[in-house]
Each structure stands twice: as structure tokens, then as C-alpha cells.
mmCIF file with all atom_site columns, C-alpha atoms in Angstrom:
data_model
loop_
_atom_site.group_PDB
_atom_site.id
_atom_site.type_symbol
_atom_site.label_atom_id
_atom_site.label_alt_id
_atom_site.label_comp_id
_atom_site.label_asym_id
_atom_site.label_entity_id
_atom_site.label_seq_id
_atom_site.pdbx_PDB_ins_code
_atom_site.Cartn_x
_atom_site.Cartn_y
_atom_site.Cartn_z
_atom_site.occupancy
_atom_site.B_iso_or_equiv
_atom_site.pdbx_formal_charge
_atom_site.auth_seq_id
_atom_site.auth_comp_id
_atom_site.auth_asym_id
_atom_site.auth_atom_id
_atom_site.pdbx_PDB_model_num
ATOM 1   C CA . UNK L 1 1   ? 12.576  22.888  -10.589 1.00 0.00 ? 206 UNK L CA 1
ATOM 2   C CA . UNK L 1 2   ? 11.819  26.278  -9.097  1.00 0.00 ? 207 UNK L CA 1
ATOM 3   C CA . UNK L 1 3   ? 8.956   25.613  -6.715  1.00 0.00 ? 208 UNK L CA 1
ATOM 4   C CA . UNK L 1 4   ? 7.025   22.747  -5.223  1.00 0.00 ? 209 UNK L CA 1
ATOM 5   C CA . UNK L 1 5   ? 3.862   22.661  -3.165  1.00 0.00 ? 210 UNK L CA 1
ATOM 6   C CA . UNK L 1 6   ? 1.463   19.964  -2.142  1.00 0.00 ? 211 UNK L CA 1
ATOM 7   C CA . UNK L 1 7   ? -2.169  19.808  -3.104  1.00 0.00 ? 212 UNK L CA 1
ATOM 8   C CA . UNK L 1 8   ? -4.586  19.667  -0.134  1.00 0.00 ? 213 UNK L CA 1
ATOM 9   C CA . UNK L 1 9   ? -5.788  16.172  0.650   1.00 0.00 ? 214 UNK L CA 1
ATOM 10  C CA . UNK L 1 10  ? -8.883  14.866  2.427   1.00 0.00 ? 215 UNK L CA 1
ATOM 11  C CA . UNK L 1 11  ? -8.175  11.924  4.706   1.00 0.00 ? 216 UNK L CA 1
ATOM 12  C CA . UNK L 1 12  ? -11.772 12.236  5.886   1.00 0.00 ? 217 UNK L CA 1
ATOM 13  C CA . UNK L 1 13  ? -12.754 10.271  2.777   1.00 0.00 ? 218 UNK L CA 1
ATOM 14  C CA . UNK L 1 14  ? -11.110 7.122   4.165   1.00 0.00 ? 219 UNK L CA 1
ATOM 15  C CA . UNK L 1 15  ? -13.346 4.164   5.023   1.00 0.00 ? 220 UNK L CA 1
ATOM 16  C CA . UNK L 1 16  ? -12.320 0.616   5.817   1.00 0.00 ? 221 UNK L CA 1
ATOM 17  C CA . UNK L 1 17  ? -13.760 -2.631  7.097   1.00 0.00 ? 222 UNK L CA 1
ATOM 18  C CA . UNK L 1 18  ? -12.363 -6.026  8.065   1.00 0.00 ? 223 UNK L CA 1
ATOM 19  C CA . UNK L 1 19  ? -13.840 -9.493  7.540   1.00 0.00 ? 224 UNK L CA 1
ATOM 20  C CA . UNK L 1 20  ? -15.600 -8.875  4.220   1.00 0.00 ? 225 UNK L CA 1
ATOM 21  C CA . UNK L 1 21  ? -14.958 -12.270 2.542   1.00 0.00 ? 226 UNK L CA 1
ATOM 22  C CA . UNK L 1 22  ? -15.917 -15.790 3.546   1.00 0.00 ? 227 UNK L CA 1
ATOM 23  C CA . UNK L 1 23  ? -13.756 -18.933 3.659   1.00 0.00 ? 228 UNK L CA 1
ATOM 24  C CA . UNK L 1 24  ? -10.458 -17.024 3.730   1.00 0.00 ? 229 UNK L CA 1
ATOM 25  C CA . UNK L 1 25  ? -7.851  -16.446 6.443   1.00 0.00 ? 230 UNK L CA 1
ATOM 26  C CA . UNK L 1 26  ? -8.406  -12.694 6.456   1.00 0.00 ? 231 UNK L CA 1
ATOM 27  C CA . UNK L 1 27  ? -9.941  -9.903  4.410   1.00 0.00 ? 232 UNK L CA 1
ATOM 28  C CA . UNK L 1 28  ? -10.555 -6.181  4.286   1.00 0.00 ? 233 UNK L CA 1
ATOM 29  C CA . UNK L 1 29  ? -11.925 -3.410  2.106   1.00 0.00 ? 234 UNK L CA 1
ATOM 30  C CA . UNK L 1 30  ? -10.373 0.060   1.966   1.00 0.00 ? 235 UNK L CA 1
ATOM 31  C CA . UNK L 1 31  ? -11.595 3.255   0.318   1.00 0.00 ? 236 UNK L CA 1
ATOM 32  C CA . UNK L 1 32  ? -9.905  6.629   -0.132  1.00 0.00 ? 237 UNK L CA 1
ATOM 33  C CA . UNK L 1 33  ? -11.134 9.438   -2.371  1.00 0.00 ? 238 UNK L CA 1
ATOM 34  C CA . UNK L 1 34  ? -12.315 7.690   -5.572  1.00 0.00 ? 239 UNK L CA 1
ATOM 35  C CA . UNK L 1 35  ? -10.257 4.523   -5.091  1.00 0.00 ? 240 UNK L CA 1
ATOM 36  C CA . UNK L 1 36  ? -11.586 1.365   -3.491  1.00 0.00 ? 241 UNK L CA 1
ATOM 37  C CA . UNK L 1 37  ? -10.222 -2.177  -3.252  1.00 0.00 ? 242 UNK L CA 1
ATOM 38  C CA . UNK L 1 38  ? -10.938 -5.430  -1.439  1.00 0.00 ? 243 UNK L CA 1
ATOM 39  C CA . UNK L 1 39  ? -8.273  -7.945  -0.404  1.00 0.00 ? 244 UNK L CA 1
ATOM 40  C CA . UNK L 1 40  ? -8.440  -11.528 0.793   1.00 0.00 ? 245 UNK L CA 1
ATOM 41  C CA . UNK L 1 41  ? -5.655  -13.670 2.268   1.00 0.00 ? 246 UNK L CA 1
ATOM 42  C CA . UNK L 1 42  ? -5.486  -17.452 1.924   1.00 0.00 ? 247 UNK L CA 1
ATOM 43  C CA . UNK L 1 43  ? -3.025  -19.813 3.554   1.00 0.00 ? 248 UNK L CA 1
ATOM 44  C CA . UNK L 1 44  ? -0.384  -20.308 4.598   1.00 0.00 ? 249 UNK L CA 1
ATOM 45  C CA . UNK L 1 45  ? 0.008   -23.309 2.301   1.00 0.00 ? 250 UNK L CA 1
ATOM 46  C CA . UNK L 1 46  ? 3.007   -25.672 2.131   1.00 0.00 ? 251 UNK L CA 1
ATOM 47  C CA . UNK L 1 47  ? 5.338   -25.128 -0.803  1.00 0.00 ? 252 UNK L CA 1
ATOM 48  C CA . UNK L 1 48  ? 5.703   -28.391 -2.687  1.00 0.00 ? 253 UNK L CA 1
ATOM 49  C CA . UNK L 1 49  ? 9.161   -29.346 -3.860  1.00 0.00 ? 254 UNK L CA 1
ATOM 50  C CA . UNK L 1 50  ? 10.709  -26.742 -1.581  1.00 0.00 ? 255 UNK L CA 1
ATOM 51  C CA . UNK L 1 51  ? 14.187  -27.204 -0.087  1.00 0.00 ? 256 UNK L CA 1
ATOM 52  C CA . UNK L 1 52  ? 15.775  -24.919 2.485   1.00 0.00 ? 257 UNK L CA 1
ATOM 53  C CA . UNK L 1 53  ? 18.795  -24.604 0.208   1.00 0.00 ? 258 UNK L CA 1
ATOM 54  C CA . UNK L 1 54  ? 16.557  -22.971 -2.409  1.00 0.00 ? 259 UNK L CA 1
ATOM 55  C CA . UNK L 1 55  ? 17.426  -19.274 -2.755  1.00 0.00 ? 260 UNK L CA 1
ATOM 56  C CA . UNK L 1 56  ? 14.692  -16.641 -2.508  1.00 0.00 ? 261 UNK L CA 1
ATOM 57  C CA . UNK L 1 57  ? 11.674  -18.968 -2.493  1.00 0.00 ? 262 UNK L CA 1
ATOM 58  C CA . UNK L 1 58  ? 8.362   -17.316 -3.287  1.00 0.00 ? 263 UNK L CA 1
ATOM 59  C CA . UNK L 1 59  ? 6.571   -16.477 -0.042  1.00 0.00 ? 264 UNK L CA 1
ATOM 60  C CA . UNK L 1 60  ? 3.776   -14.373 -1.530  1.00 0.00 ? 265 UNK L CA 1
ATOM 61  C CA . UNK L 1 61  ? 1.594   -15.195 -4.500  1.00 0.00 ? 266 UNK L CA 1
ATOM 62  C CA . UNK L 1 62  ? -0.183  -11.986 -5.439  1.00 0.00 ? 267 UNK L CA 1
ATOM 63  C CA . UNK L 1 63  ? -3.065  -11.519 -7.830  1.00 0.00 ? 268 UNK L CA 1
ATOM 64  C CA . UNK L 1 64  ? -4.283  -7.978  -8.545  1.00 0.00 ? 269 UNK L CA 1
ATOM 65  C CA . UNK L 1 65  ? -7.348  -7.494  -10.721 1.00 0.00 ? 270 UNK L CA 1
ATOM 66  C CA . UNK L 1 66  ? -8.230  -4.083  -12.135 1.00 0.00 ? 271 UNK L CA 1
ATOM 67  C CA . UNK L 1 67  ? -11.519 -4.247  -14.083 1.00 0.00 ? 272 UNK L CA 1
ATOM 68  C CA . UNK L 1 68  ? -11.703 -2.365  -17.351 1.00 0.00 ? 273 UNK L CA 1
ATOM 69  C CA . UNK L 1 69  ? -14.524 -0.199  -15.994 1.00 0.00 ? 274 UNK L CA 1
ATOM 70  C CA . UNK L 1 70  ? -12.348 1.238   -13.206 1.00 0.00 ? 275 UNK L CA 1
ATOM 71  C CA . UNK L 1 71  ? -11.115 4.749   -13.898 1.00 0.00 ? 276 UNK L CA 1
ATOM 72  C CA . UNK L 1 72  ? -7.355  4.138   -13.694 1.00 0.00 ? 277 UNK L CA 1
ATOM 73  C CA . UNK L 1 73  ? -4.413  3.570   -15.987 1.00 0.00 ? 278 UNK L CA 1
ATOM 74  C CA . UNK L 1 74  ? -2.254  1.974   -13.300 1.00 0.00 ? 279 UNK L CA 1
ATOM 75  C CA . UNK L 1 75  ? 0.248   -0.587  -14.582 1.00 0.00 ? 280 UNK L CA 1
ATOM 76  C CA . UNK L 1 76  ? -0.702  -3.889  -12.890 1.00 0.00 ? 281 UNK L CA 1
ATOM 77  C CA . UNK L 1 77  ? 2.805   -5.351  -13.204 1.00 0.00 ? 282 UNK L CA 1
ATOM 78  C CA . UNK L 1 78  ? 4.365   -2.320  -11.497 1.00 0.00 ? 283 UNK L CA 1
ATOM 79  C CA . UNK L 1 79  ? 1.716   -2.351  -8.778  1.00 0.00 ? 284 UNK L CA 1
ATOM 80  C CA . UNK L 1 80  ? 2.342   -6.082  -8.232  1.00 0.00 ? 285 UNK L CA 1
ATOM 81  C CA . UNK L 1 81  ? 6.084   -5.393  -7.846  1.00 0.00 ? 286 UNK L CA 1
ATOM 82  C CA . UNK L 1 82  ? 5.403   -2.531  -5.406  1.00 0.00 ? 287 UNK L CA 1
ATOM 83  C CA . UNK L 1 83  ? 3.137   -4.669  -3.196  1.00 0.00 ? 288 UNK L CA 1
ATOM 84  C CA . UNK L 1 84  ? 5.357   -7.752  -3.299  1.00 0.00 ? 289 UNK L CA 1
ATOM 85  C CA . UNK L 1 85  ? 8.584   -5.996  -2.345  1.00 0.00 ? 290 UNK L CA 1
ATOM 86  C CA . UNK L 1 86  ? 6.907   -3.926  0.358   1.00 0.00 ? 291 UNK L CA 1
ATOM 87  C CA . UNK L 1 87  ? 5.421   -6.865  2.224   1.00 0.00 ? 292 UNK L CA 1
ATOM 88  C CA . UNK L 1 88  ? 8.220   -9.358  1.656   1.00 0.00 ? 293 UNK L CA 1
ATOM 89  C CA . UNK L 1 89  ? 10.415  -6.901  3.547   1.00 0.00 ? 294 UNK L CA 1
ATOM 90  C CA . UNK L 1 90  ? 8.077   -6.749  6.561   1.00 0.00 ? 295 UNK L CA 1
ATOM 91  C CA . UNK L 1 91  ? 6.562   -10.244 6.957   1.00 0.00 ? 296 UNK L CA 1
ATOM 92  C CA . UNK L 1 92  ? 8.501   -12.491 9.345   1.00 0.00 ? 297 UNK L CA 1
ATOM 93  C CA . UNK L 1 93  ? 10.029  -14.751 6.709   1.00 0.00 ? 298 UNK L CA 1
ATOM 94  C CA . UNK L 1 94  ? 11.335  -17.400 9.146   1.00 0.00 ? 299 UNK L CA 1
ATOM 95  C CA . UNK L 1 95  ? 7.790   -18.309 10.122  1.00 0.00 ? 300 UNK L CA 1
ATOM 96  C CA . UNK L 1 96  ? 6.891   -19.010 6.491   1.00 0.00 ? 301 UNK L CA 1
ATOM 97  C CA . UNK L 1 97  ? 10.179  -20.531 5.288   1.00 0.00 ? 302 UNK L CA 1
ATOM 98  C CA . UNK L 1 98  ? 8.403   -23.516 3.738   1.00 0.00 ? 303 UNK L CA 1
ATOM 99  C CA . UNK L 1 99  ? 4.991   -21.912 3.234   1.00 0.00 ? 304 UNK L CA 1
ATOM 100 C CA . UNK L 1 100 ? 3.356   -19.332 1.004   1.00 0.00 ? 305 UNK L CA 1
ATOM 101 C CA . UNK L 1 101 ? 0.428   -16.936 1.266   1.00 0.00 ? 306 UNK L CA 1
ATOM 102 C CA . UNK L 1 102 ? -2.052  -16.056 -1.456  1.00 0.00 ? 307 UNK L CA 1
ATOM 103 C CA . UNK L 1 103 ? -3.015  -12.389 -1.669  1.00 0.00 ? 308 UNK L CA 1
ATOM 104 C CA . UNK L 1 104 ? -5.938  -11.528 -3.935  1.00 0.00 ? 309 UNK L CA 1
ATOM 105 C CA . UNK L 1 105 ? -6.802  -7.884  -4.586  1.00 0.00 ? 310 UNK L CA 1
ATOM 106 C CA . UNK L 1 106 ? -9.781  -6.678  -6.593  1.00 0.00 ? 311 UNK L CA 1
ATOM 107 C CA . UNK L 1 107 ? -9.871  -2.995  -7.467  1.00 0.00 ? 312 UNK L CA 1
ATOM 108 C CA . UNK L 1 108 ? -13.417 -1.643  -7.512  1.00 0.00 ? 313 UNK L CA 1
ATOM 109 C CA . UNK L 1 109 ? -12.589 1.984   -8.317  1.00 0.00 ? 314 UNK L CA 1
ATOM 110 C CA . UNK L 1 110 ? -9.333  3.749   -9.076  1.00 0.00 ? 315 UNK L CA 1
ATOM 111 C CA . UNK L 1 111 ? -7.770  7.207   -9.218  1.00 0.00 ? 316 UNK L CA 1
ATOM 112 C CA . UNK L 1 112 ? -4.420  8.722   -8.189  1.00 0.00 ? 317 UNK L CA 1
ATOM 113 C CA . UNK L 1 113 ? -4.793  7.191   -4.719  1.00 0.00 ? 318 UNK L CA 1
ATOM 114 C CA . UNK L 1 114 ? -5.106  3.610   -5.962  1.00 0.00 ? 319 UNK L CA 1
ATOM 115 C CA . UNK L 1 115 ? -1.601  2.500   -5.021  1.00 0.00 ? 320 UNK L CA 1
ATOM 116 C CA . UNK L 1 116 ? -2.046  3.673   -1.433  1.00 0.00 ? 321 UNK L CA 1
ATOM 117 C CA . UNK L 1 117 ? -5.453  2.022   -1.254  1.00 0.00 ? 322 UNK L CA 1
ATOM 118 C CA . UNK L 1 118 ? -4.036  -1.306  -2.452  1.00 0.00 ? 323 UNK L CA 1
ATOM 119 C CA . UNK L 1 119 ? -1.142  -1.198  0.019   1.00 0.00 ? 324 UNK L CA 1
ATOM 120 C CA . UNK L 1 120 ? -3.421  -0.282  2.910   1.00 0.00 ? 325 UNK L CA 1
ATOM 121 C CA . UNK L 1 121 ? -6.021  -2.930  2.134   1.00 0.00 ? 326 UNK L CA 1
ATOM 122 C CA . UNK L 1 122 ? -3.354  -5.645  1.849   1.00 0.00 ? 327 UNK L CA 1
ATOM 123 C CA . UNK L 1 123 ? -1.864  -4.573  5.178   1.00 0.00 ? 328 UNK L CA 1
ATOM 124 C CA . UNK L 1 124 ? -5.243  -4.701  6.949   1.00 0.00 ? 329 UNK L CA 1
ATOM 125 C CA . UNK L 1 125 ? -6.129  -8.057  5.410   1.00 0.00 ? 330 UNK L CA 1
ATOM 126 C CA . UNK L 1 126 ? -2.791  -9.502  6.582   1.00 0.00 ? 331 UNK L CA 1
ATOM 127 C CA . UNK L 1 127 ? -3.531  -8.215  10.092  1.00 0.00 ? 332 UNK L CA 1
ATOM 128 C CA . UNK L 1 128 ? -6.979  -9.805  9.992   1.00 0.00 ? 333 UNK L CA 1
ATOM 129 C CA . UNK L 1 129 ? -5.353  -13.086 8.885   1.00 0.00 ? 334 UNK L CA 1
ATOM 130 C CA . UNK L 1 130 ? -2.942  -12.891 11.861  1.00 0.00 ? 335 UNK L CA 1
ATOM 131 C CA . UNK L 1 131 ? 0.087   -12.972 9.590   1.00 0.00 ? 336 UNK L CA 1
ATOM 132 C CA . UNK L 1 132 ? 3.272   -12.300 11.544  1.00 0.00 ? 337 UNK L CA 1
ATOM 133 C CA . UNK L 1 133 ? 4.809   -8.950  10.566  1.00 0.00 ? 338 UNK L CA 1
ATOM 134 C CA . UNK L 1 134 ? 7.625   -6.960  12.145  1.00 0.00 ? 339 UNK L CA 1
ATOM 135 C CA . UNK L 1 135 ? 5.485   -3.831  11.951  1.00 0.00 ? 340 UNK L CA 1
ATOM 136 C CA . UNK L 1 136 ? 2.295   -2.525  10.406  1.00 0.00 ? 341 UNK L CA 1
ATOM 137 C CA . UNK L 1 137 ? 2.664   -1.047  6.925   1.00 0.00 ? 342 UNK L CA 1
ATOM 138 C CA . UNK L 1 138 ? 0.623   1.921   5.767   1.00 0.00 ? 343 UNK L CA 1
ATOM 139 C CA . UNK L 1 139 ? 0.663   4.090   2.687   1.00 0.00 ? 344 UNK L CA 1
ATOM 140 C CA . UNK L 1 140 ? -0.117  7.649   1.661   1.00 0.00 ? 345 UNK L CA 1
ATOM 141 C CA . UNK L 1 141 ? -0.239  9.492   -1.649  1.00 0.00 ? 346 UNK L CA 1
ATOM 142 C CA . UNK L 1 142 ? 0.494   13.176  -2.045  1.00 0.00 ? 347 UNK L CA 1
ATOM 143 C CA . UNK L 1 143 ? -0.377  15.168  -5.143  1.00 0.00 ? 348 UNK L CA 1
ATOM 144 C CA . UNK L 1 144 ? 2.181   17.828  -5.957  1.00 0.00 ? 349 UNK L CA 1
ATOM 145 C CA . UNK L 1 145 ? 2.223   20.922  -8.183  1.00 0.00 ? 350 UNK L CA 1
ATOM 146 C CA . UNK L 1 146 ? 5.640   22.211  -9.183  1.00 0.00 ? 351 UNK L CA 1
ATOM 147 C CA . UNK L 1 147 ? 7.106   24.806  -11.493 1.00 0.00 ? 352 UNK L CA 1
ATOM 148 C CA . UNK L 1 148 ? 9.808   23.628  -13.859 1.00 0.00 ? 353 UNK L CA 1
ATOM 149 C CA . UNK L 1 149 ? 11.297  25.685  -16.664 1.00 0.00 ? 354 UNK L CA 1
ATOM 150 C CA . UNK L 1 150 ? 8.420   28.167  -16.438 1.00 0.00 ? 355 UNK L CA 1
ATOM 151 C CA . UNK L 1 151 ? 5.672   25.545  -16.695 1.00 0.00 ? 356 UNK L CA 1
ATOM 152 C CA . UNK L 1 152 ? 3.455   24.057  -14.007 1.00 0.00 ? 357 UNK L CA 1
ATOM 153 C CA . UNK L 1 153 ? 3.621   20.286  -13.776 1.00 0.00 ? 358 UNK L CA 1
ATOM 154 C CA . UNK L 1 154 ? 1.744   17.802  -11.648 1.00 0.00 ? 359 UNK L CA 1
ATOM 155 C CA . UNK L 1 155 ? 2.809   14.533  -10.088 1.00 0.00 ? 360 UNK L CA 1
ATOM 156 C CA . UNK L 1 156 ? 1.839   12.189  -7.278  1.00 0.00 ? 361 UNK L CA 1
ATOM 157 C CA . UNK L 1 157 ? 4.142   10.411  -4.864  1.00 0.00 ? 362 UNK L CA 1
ATOM 158 C CA . UNK L 1 158 ? 3.063   7.235   -3.083  1.00 0.00 ? 363 UNK L CA 1
ATOM 159 C CA . UNK L 1 159 ? 4.918   6.061   0.019   1.00 0.00 ? 364 UNK L CA 1
ATOM 160 C CA . UNK L 1 160 ? 4.869   2.756   1.859   1.00 0.00 ? 365 UNK L CA 1
ATOM 161 C CA . UNK L 1 161 ? 6.123   3.178   5.420   1.00 0.00 ? 366 UNK L CA 1
ATOM 162 C CA . UNK L 1 162 ? 6.157   1.389   8.777   1.00 0.00 ? 367 UNK L CA 1
ATOM 163 C CA . UNK L 1 163 ? 3.761   2.357   11.523  1.00 0.00 ? 368 UNK L CA 1
ATOM 164 C CA . UNK L 1 164 ? 6.143   2.454   14.484  1.00 0.00 ? 369 UNK L CA 1
ATOM 165 C CA . UNK L 1 165 ? 9.030   4.585   13.231  1.00 0.00 ? 370 UNK L CA 1
ATOM 166 C CA . UNK L 1 166 ? 7.621   5.815   9.888   1.00 0.00 ? 371 UNK L CA 1
ATOM 167 C CA . UNK L 1 167 ? 10.492  4.183   7.980   1.00 0.00 ? 372 UNK L CA 1
ATOM 168 C CA . UNK L 1 168 ? 9.923   4.519   4.227   1.00 0.00 ? 373 UNK L CA 1
ATOM 169 C CA . UNK L 1 169 ? 10.059  1.064   2.607   1.00 0.00 ? 374 UNK L CA 1
ATOM 170 C CA . UNK L 1 170 ? 9.144   1.999   -0.974  1.00 0.00 ? 375 UNK L CA 1
ATOM 171 C CA . UNK L 1 171 ? 8.150   5.091   -2.904  1.00 0.00 ? 376 UNK L CA 1
ATOM 172 C CA . UNK L 1 172 ? 6.626   5.551   -6.322  1.00 0.00 ? 377 UNK L CA 1
ATOM 173 C CA . UNK L 1 173 ? 6.433   8.744   -8.368  1.00 0.00 ? 378 UNK L CA 1
ATOM 174 C CA . UNK L 1 174 ? 3.902   9.433   -11.110 1.00 0.00 ? 379 UNK L CA 1
ATOM 175 C CA . UNK L 1 175 ? 4.577   12.414  -13.313 1.00 0.00 ? 380 UNK L CA 1
ATOM 176 C CA . UNK L 1 176 ? 7.434   14.164  -15.073 1.00 0.00 ? 381 UNK L CA 1
ATOM 177 C CA . UNK L 1 177 ? 9.351   15.295  -12.013 1.00 0.00 ? 382 UNK L CA 1
ATOM 178 C CA . UNK L 1 178 ? 12.742  13.504  -11.771 1.00 0.00 ? 383 UNK L CA 1
ATOM 179 C CA . UNK L 1 179 ? 13.050  11.365  -8.646  1.00 0.00 ? 384 UNK L CA 1
ATOM 180 C CA . UNK L 1 180 ? 16.414  12.911  -7.698  1.00 0.00 ? 385 UNK L CA 1
ATOM 181 C CA . UNK L 1 181 ? 14.800  16.368  -7.698  1.00 0.00 ? 386 UNK L CA 1
ATOM 182 C CA . UNK L 1 182 ? 11.852  15.191  -5.646  1.00 0.00 ? 387 UNK L CA 1
ATOM 183 C CA . UNK L 1 183 ? 14.030  13.631  -2.959  1.00 0.00 ? 388 UNK L CA 1
ATOM 184 C CA . UNK L 1 184 ? 15.814  16.960  -2.480  1.00 0.00 ? 389 UNK L CA 1
ATOM 185 C CA . UNK L 1 185 ? 12.566  18.492  -1.218  1.00 0.00 ? 390 UNK L CA 1
ATOM 186 C CA . UNK L 1 186 ? 10.727  17.854  2.043   1.00 0.00 ? 391 UNK L CA 1
ATOM 187 C CA . UNK L 1 187 ? 7.751   16.285  0.267   1.00 0.00 ? 392 UNK L CA 1
ATOM 188 C CA . UNK L 1 188 ? 8.389   12.805  1.695   1.00 0.00 ? 393 UNK L CA 1
ATOM 189 C CA . UNK L 1 189 ? 8.370   14.126  5.254   1.00 0.00 ? 394 UNK L CA 1
ATOM 190 C CA . UNK L 1 190 ? 5.262   16.247  4.560   1.00 0.00 ? 395 UNK L CA 1
ATOM 191 C CA . UNK L 1 191 ? 3.445   13.285  3.030   1.00 0.00 ? 396 UNK L CA 1
ATOM 192 C CA . UNK L 1 192 ? 4.036   11.144  6.112   1.00 0.00 ? 397 UNK L CA 1
ATOM 193 C CA . UNK L 1 193 ? 3.061   13.963  8.484   1.00 0.00 ? 398 UNK L CA 1
ATOM 194 C CA . UNK L 1 194 ? -0.223  14.519  6.649   1.00 0.00 ? 399 UNK L CA 1
ATOM 195 C CA . UNK L 1 195 ? -0.943  10.793  6.889   1.00 0.00 ? 400 UNK L CA 1
ATOM 196 C CA . UNK L 1 196 ? -0.389  10.612  10.669  1.00 0.00 ? 401 UNK L CA 1
ATOM 197 C CA . UNK L 1 197 ? -4.113  11.003  11.566  1.00 0.00 ? 402 UNK L CA 1
ATOM 198 C CA . UNK L 1 198 ? -4.978  8.104   9.244   1.00 0.00 ? 403 UNK L CA 1
ATOM 199 C CA . UNK L 1 199 ? -2.152  5.984   10.652  1.00 0.00 ? 404 UNK L CA 1
ATOM 200 C CA . UNK L 1 200 ? -3.439  6.591   14.173  1.00 0.00 ? 405 UNK L CA 1
ATOM 201 C CA . UNK L 1 201 ? -6.976  5.551   13.171  1.00 0.00 ? 406 UNK L CA 1
ATOM 202 C CA . UNK L 1 202 ? -5.661  2.335   11.676  1.00 0.00 ? 407 UNK L CA 1
ATOM 203 C CA . UNK L 1 203 ? -3.462  1.607   14.685  1.00 0.00 ? 408 UNK L CA 1
ATOM 204 C CA . UNK L 1 204 ? -6.410  2.027   17.044  1.00 0.00 ? 409 UNK L CA 1
ATOM 205 C CA . UNK L 1 205 ? -8.630  -0.205  14.911  1.00 0.00 ? 410 UNK L CA 1
ATOM 206 C CA . UNK L 1 206 ? -6.000  -2.950  14.864  1.00 0.00 ? 411 UNK L CA 1
ATOM 207 C CA . UNK L 1 207 ? -5.188  -2.717  18.575  1.00 0.00 ? 412 UNK L CA 1
ATOM 208 C CA . UNK L 1 208 ? -8.813  -2.661  19.713  1.00 0.00 ? 413 UNK L CA 1
ATOM 209 C CA . UNK L 1 209 ? -9.893  -5.335  17.220  1.00 0.00 ? 414 UNK L CA 1
ATOM 210 C CA . UNK L 1 210 ? -12.583 -2.968  15.980  1.00 0.00 ? 415 UNK L CA 1
ATOM 211 C CA . UNK L 1 211 ? -13.235 -4.576  12.622  1.00 0.00 ? 416 UNK L CA 1
ATOM 212 C CA . UNK L 1 212 ? -15.685 -1.969  11.303  1.00 0.00 ? 417 UNK L CA 1
ATOM 213 C CA . UNK L 1 213 ? -14.629 1.635   10.836  1.00 0.00 ? 418 UNK L CA 1
ATOM 214 C CA . UNK L 1 214 ? -17.133 4.226   9.712   1.00 0.00 ? 419 UNK L CA 1
#
């Protein structure tokens, strides 16, 4: 890989709103670029047949629906794995040691930013549901152009990171660039830095309990 540069992004396209579903513990809708998703949280519910000796009990039951009309080829199983492992690492597990939460996500529109949109909407819905978390989790996607063996290639990297210290919890790469080559660049740091204005908007909304953001 000879060169790498990021494609300009427009965080101004971000819109979000809390409390968009009825008869649930919490909900939110989040939109970025041409991706949009709504999330609702139900529970916590008691786990039947659960014993404390049971190893790795399921704390999150996640359902992600991507309608056929949405413009995305995202693998639902991979997205489910990404969401599950991100939030199981940040939710205070001791508080839900015999309980589980239901997370339902419906994708309304999808593009390269879909994974970030899903992670952000789940995070906001969990906040609205007053789920105990060690930190807020946010996500950003960066599109990248790079030159490799004389040809220009494109990829997108999606990060899930904590709000307080910007610790990267998960990352996902779409495209032909090898992960070990990508991690040698500063693209992860640049992606987080570009997302800082969005993170600050979300922090303020959560702290001030402003449940509608224009």
C-alpha cells in the first residue's frame, strides 16, 4: 500500500431523536448520510432456568431487520455480532446477572454508514431506557481511498469507541485493504478525531435530557 487518504465526510447530515416508540423501556432513531435506523429496548426480563453457575448467559437478545428495499448489502449476522460484542463489553453485567434485554433494530435506509448508524441508535436507545453502562458508546465510519500496486482501491472502516476516553472497542473494515496494513496508518485516530463534534453533540443531548435533536 503506497498511499492512503480519507474521503471528506459530512457530520452535518446527522439527525437523531429519542422516545420514538410506545410501550417500550427506551427508543431512538438515528440518521447519518443515507442510513437511518430506529431502535427500541424492552426489559429487563428475568431469565428462566438461569443459574449463577451458568457460564456466559445471554444478556442481550438482539433482532436486526434490514428490509429488502433498503439500499445495503450489509451482512445481518456480522452486524448482529458487532452490536452484541460491543454492548456486552460496556453494559454493567452485574446488574443484569439474572436478566436480559431485548434490542430491536429496524433499518429504514442503508449505505456505507449503516453500521455506525446502528451502533449509535442502539446506544441512544439504551440511554433512554436507563440501562446501566460503564460509558457511552458511539461510532463513526470513515471512507478511505488508497493506492495499492498501482491501483486505487476504496474501503470503509467503522469504529465503536467509548465517549470518555475514546477507547476503541471494535472495528470493522469493508474493502480489499488488509487489516494489518490499515492498522499501521493513522486512520483510526483520524476517524475518531473527525467524529469528535458528533460525540460532543450526543454527550450534550444525553446530559441535558434533550430528547429531540434537529
